[in-house]
Amino acid sequence: MSENKGVNIKNEKQADTAPTPQNTPIFTAPLPTAAAVSSETADALATQNPALLSMLQGRLGSLIGAPSGYIDSLPKAVRERVDGLRCLQQQHTDIDKKLHLEIFELEKKYSELYAPLYARRTEIVQGAAEPTDAEKEEGAKIAEAEKEDAEVESGITEAPEDGEDAEEATGIPEFWLTALRNHPQLAELITDRDEGAIKFLRDIRLVYLSDKPGFKLEFEFAENPYFSNSVLSKTYVYEQSDVAGDLEFGSAQGTEIDWKPENDLSVTVETKKQRHKTSNRTRVVKKTVPAETFFSFFATVEEPESDDDSELADETRDRIELDYELAE
């Protein structure tokens, strides 16, 4: 595996902010590349002369990061002044490194302040406790104030207090399935088959690492017929850039899911009929193939070597980038 594992998925204009779970927006703008060719020109070249397009893209790509020779052409005194600026820039970067680490530590500090609120939420969602009268009243006021801007309704004012459903319901049923289904990116990953397993999700926790910059996402599940794991987790470790001092994603390690054979959502079984050439008898052949599932999120994906430009390597890099975006 390449030593250059850092994947910086941030826009360069935001390089002064470390990418951490608390400060990163869900949507990220596409990153422009120096070798980009306008879509109209590229389409025309691809249609008229694919070989020429490939050659141009290759040559443009080789120019990225190549020295222009401009500085070497300057007088010695000017080059020395440029070296002085390099020194100042390095000192600036050293300060940036401290800044990003301190921002990260500040977010860890505030994560501890959020913890009691999350613990209280978990109690209510799982049915271990009921909201207080003050919490209900304040929540109803907030819902009422938000009605003009969004379709938010209080579950208190109109809901029946008695009835069979009210007696059997514990906490807030399918809370996390509903939350994930309303996440604009995660919703696209959840299949109909996944919903049955996600209904057993009891809690999602963010835990910062104590020994190095990074965090872990923990998904706690009740006992279920899909897998034996009680907690599925994925750990993300940051690396600090030597160039800008910002924190970049360096690696990720996920949980290996112990699927129960009869309910393995990571595969599907294809059944085909085959006819024997000599006996003319028909037999049924079953083949297991990978299936799309939300639980692929917990897989550990190794980053390709930096010089691997194959289609599979590009697809793997795209998958890793999406994984980091989802984690944030």
XYZ file of C-alpha atoms in Angstrom:
328
model
C 0.000 0.000 0.000
C 1.308 3.419 -0.880
C 2.737 5.579 1.879
C 0.904 8.562 0.426
C -2.422 7.633 1.943
C -3.827 11.063 2.715
C -6.980 11.966 0.888
C -7.853 15.633 1.140
C -11.437 16.011 -0.009
C -11.740 19.645 0.976
C -11.992 22.639 -1.274
C -8.702 24.516 -1.233
C -10.543 27.718 -0.303
C -11.425 26.062 2.997
C -7.905 24.910 3.842
C -7.911 26.976 7.023
C -10.547 24.710 8.596
C -9.768 21.174 9.641
C -12.224 18.580 8.242
C -13.886 17.167 11.322
C -17.345 15.688 11.892
C -18.626 18.849 13.589
C -17.747 21.452 10.957
C -18.086 19.771 7.571
C -21.207 20.338 5.457
C -23.038 17.372 3.959
C -22.645 18.652 0.426
C -19.228 19.353 -1.027
C -18.468 21.231 -4.224
C -16.606 19.419 -7.016
C -12.890 20.076 -7.118
C -11.643 21.623 -10.372
C -8.449 20.114 -11.817
C -5.672 21.814 -13.723
C -5.950 19.210 -16.471
C -9.684 19.705 -17.015
C -10.781 20.208 -20.603
C -14.084 21.933 -21.382
C -16.862 19.434 -21.892
C -17.707 20.715 -25.369
C -14.100 20.467 -26.561
C -13.649 17.068 -24.963
C -16.833 15.734 -26.555
C -15.788 17.029 -29.950
C -12.306 15.534 -29.695
C -13.661 12.245 -28.368
C -15.962 11.998 -31.378
C -13.538 13.181 -34.044
C -10.180 11.974 -32.755
C -10.121 9.913 -29.523
C -6.364 9.336 -29.803
C -5.662 13.086 -29.937
C -7.860 13.684 -26.886
C -5.998 11.013 -24.923
C -2.623 12.488 -25.900
C -3.641 16.041 -24.905
C -4.987 14.919 -21.551
C -1.801 12.980 -20.867
C 0.440 15.949 -21.685
C -1.656 18.395 -19.679
C -1.527 16.043 -16.718
C 2.249 15.794 -16.930
C 2.534 19.598 -16.593
C 0.925 19.646 -13.152
C 3.554 20.438 -10.550
C 6.343 20.732 -13.125
C 8.871 23.549 -12.456
C 8.647 26.432 -14.911
C 12.271 27.500 -14.524
C 11.187 31.059 -13.732
C 12.819 31.246 -10.308
C 16.082 29.826 -11.596
C 16.180 32.614 -14.193
C 16.054 35.356 -11.543
C 19.171 37.197 -10.327
C 20.900 35.659 -7.308
C 19.787 38.439 -4.937
C 16.155 37.992 -5.952
C 16.383 34.199 -5.562
C 17.687 34.705 -2.030
C 14.706 36.918 -1.242
C 12.410 34.184 -2.559
C 14.202 31.722 -0.246
C 13.458 34.128 2.600
C 9.780 34.028 1.697
C 9.917 30.242 1.702
C 11.178 30.396 5.268
C 8.311 32.669 6.278
C 5.806 30.428 4.536
C 7.104 27.395 6.428
C 6.720 29.267 9.712
C 3.166 30.118 8.666
C 2.505 26.432 7.973
C 3.889 25.457 11.377
C 1.419 27.852 13.006
C -1.389 26.434 10.836
C -0.576 22.944 12.090
C -1.012 24.080 15.674
C -4.232 25.877 14.725
C -5.847 22.806 13.168
C -4.845 20.590 16.073
C -6.253 23.091 18.570
C -9.512 23.305 16.602
C -9.716 19.532 16.720
C -9.102 19.520 20.486
C -11.786 22.207 20.908
C -14.295 20.048 19.078
C -13.394 17.126 21.345
C -14.045 19.381 24.347
C -17.485 20.393 23.080
C -18.272 16.793 22.228
C -18.122 16.115 25.958
C -20.616 18.935 26.542
C -22.997 17.367 24.005
C -22.689 13.929 25.641
C -25.395 14.393 28.326
C -27.872 15.539 25.666
C -27.148 12.469 23.526
C -27.468 10.206 26.566
C -30.840 11.757 27.371
C -31.937 11.312 23.753
C -30.973 7.642 23.879
C -33.037 7.095 27.035
C -36.141 8.587 25.436
C -35.700 6.852 22.069
C -35.170 3.441 23.647
C -38.027 3.884 26.131
C -35.842 3.872 29.233
C -37.271 7.261 30.245
C -40.018 9.675 29.326
C -39.465 13.367 28.539
C -40.287 15.710 31.382
C -43.279 18.036 31.227
C -40.874 20.941 30.697
C -39.185 19.146 27.780
C -42.544 18.349 26.185
C -43.780 21.906 26.563
C -40.618 23.475 25.164
C -40.521 20.985 22.281
C -44.132 21.774 21.367
C -43.308 25.490 21.266
C -40.334 24.856 18.975
C -42.445 22.709 16.643
C -45.142 25.361 16.499
C -42.591 28.054 15.633
C -41.130 25.906 12.861
C -44.423 25.065 11.184
C -44.277 28.139 8.968
C -40.859 27.174 7.560
C -41.052 23.379 7.489
C -43.483 20.512 7.872
C -42.720 19.873 11.525
C -45.527 18.717 13.770
C -45.607 18.134 17.489
C -46.508 14.605 18.475
C -48.169 15.876 21.617
C -51.131 18.147 20.807
C -53.086 15.849 18.445
C -51.848 12.351 19.393
C -54.275 10.074 21.256
C -53.221 9.390 24.829
C -54.900 5.999 25.083
C -55.304 3.037 22.785
C -53.683 -0.278 21.973
C -50.894 1.227 19.839
C -49.997 3.763 22.523
C -49.742 1.031 25.153
C -47.529 -1.256 23.061
C -45.172 1.408 21.691
C -41.890 1.767 23.559
C -39.785 4.862 23.129
C -39.759 6.087 19.531
C -40.056 3.092 17.160
C -37.743 3.055 14.122
C -36.187 6.372 15.164
C -32.804 5.714 13.565
C -34.234 4.198 10.389
C -36.293 7.359 9.954
C -33.286 9.575 10.685
C -31.041 7.772 8.198
C -33.800 7.698 5.587
C -33.998 11.507 5.853
C -30.238 11.978 5.388
C -29.771 13.147 1.760
C -26.733 10.922 1.091
C -27.301 7.927 3.336
C -30.856 7.505 2.074
C -29.503 6.553 -1.345
C -27.514 3.675 0.163
C -30.361 2.071 2.119
C -32.117 -0.680 0.185
C -35.505 -2.181 0.972
C -33.701 -5.296 2.270
C -31.615 -3.144 4.639
C -34.619 -1.649 6.415
C -35.381 -4.805 8.366
C -31.906 -4.812 9.920
C -31.732 -1.057 10.525
C -34.941 -1.256 12.549
C -32.827 -2.970 15.222
C -30.446 0.027 15.428
C -30.509 1.385 18.982
C -27.954 4.188 18.930
C -25.226 5.922 16.899
C -22.254 7.400 18.742
C -19.263 9.540 17.784
C -16.157 8.765 19.824
C -12.933 10.740 19.404
C -9.665 8.805 19.563
C -7.517 9.537 22.585
C -4.072 8.606 21.225
C -4.175 10.318 17.806
C -6.329 12.649 15.712
C -9.356 10.749 14.511
C -12.765 9.417 15.504
C -14.883 6.294 15.597
C -18.531 5.867 14.599
C -20.325 3.218 16.627
C -23.672 1.721 15.575
C -25.282 -0.207 18.439
C -27.836 -2.869 17.504
C -30.306 -4.922 19.486
C -30.219 -8.686 19.077
C -31.445 -9.432 15.574
C -31.732 -12.218 12.983
C -29.242 -10.612 10.588
C -25.835 -10.596 12.341
C -24.384 -11.449 15.725
C -22.415 -8.211 16.242
C -23.907 -5.943 18.916
C -21.832 -2.960 17.716
C -20.665 -2.144 14.191
C -17.994 0.531 14.051
C -15.682 2.347 11.694
C -12.567 4.202 12.781
C -11.099 7.138 10.853
C -7.561 8.410 11.434
C -6.362 11.837 10.316
C -2.951 12.722 8.925
C -1.652 16.267 9.051
C -0.569 17.850 5.793
C 3.036 19.055 5.677
C 2.048 21.611 3.032
C -0.984 23.378 4.502
C -1.078 21.968 8.023
C -4.699 20.887 7.722
C -6.016 17.494 8.791
C -6.628 14.975 6.025
C -8.202 11.566 6.152
C -5.415 8.995 6.243
C -7.050 5.625 6.796
C -10.268 3.911 7.847
C -10.884 0.562 9.506
C -14.315 -1.044 9.656
C -15.947 -3.929 11.493
C -16.155 -7.355 9.895
C -19.839 -8.238 10.073
C -20.676 -11.720 11.343
C -23.649 -12.370 9.094
C -26.138 -15.101 9.859
C -26.232 -17.320 6.727
C -29.978 -17.113 6.171
C -30.033 -13.292 6.313
C -26.742 -12.127 4.803
C -27.591 -8.772 3.210
C -24.176 -8.472 1.550
C -24.998 -11.167 -1.003
C -27.859 -12.437 -3.093
C -28.392 -15.940 -4.397
C -29.050 -16.277 -8.117
C -30.804 -19.441 -9.251
C -30.359 -20.745 -12.788
C -31.500 -23.859 -14.593
C -28.942 -25.807 -16.595
C -29.592 -28.686 -18.997
C -27.032 -31.502 -19.165
C -25.764 -31.942 -22.725
C -25.728 -35.750 -22.747
C -28.494 -36.792 -20.351
C -30.714 -33.824 -21.246
C -31.643 -33.537 -17.582
C -32.267 -30.145 -16.003
C -30.621 -29.121 -12.754
C -30.846 -26.013 -10.603
C -27.591 -24.132 -9.968
C -27.323 -21.531 -7.202
C -24.673 -18.832 -7.310
C -23.862 -16.261 -4.615
C -23.122 -12.741 -5.892
C -22.323 -9.485 -4.016
C -25.322 -7.266 -3.307
C -25.676 -3.533 -2.781
C -26.320 -2.768 0.855
C -26.001 0.062 3.362
C -23.811 -2.227 5.455
C -21.021 -2.015 2.873
C -20.210 1.223 4.711
C -18.469 -0.859 7.389
C -16.101 -2.549 4.941
C -12.409 -1.668 5.072
C -11.308 -0.468 1.642
C -7.585 -0.395 0.887
C -6.418 2.596 -1.134
C -4.734 1.720 -4.470
C -1.105 2.537 -5.149
C -0.582 6.156 -6.187
C 0.680 5.137 -9.662
C -2.262 2.810 -10.335
C -4.424 4.561 -12.943
C -6.639 1.605 -13.791
C -10.406 1.939 -13.934
C -10.768 -0.270 -10.867
C -8.336 1.951 -8.932
C -10.303 5.070 -9.873
C -13.551 3.439 -8.764
C -11.922 2.456 -5.462
C -10.696 6.014 -4.860
C -14.188 7.349 -5.583
C -15.605 4.877 -3.083
C -13.094 5.945 -0.428
C -13.875 9.622 -1.007
C -17.605 8.952 -0.673
C -16.914 6.958 2.473
C -15.112 9.914 4.062
C -17.920 12.286 3.092
C -20.514 10.004 4.673
C -18.448 9.664 7.843
C -18.402 13.419 8.312
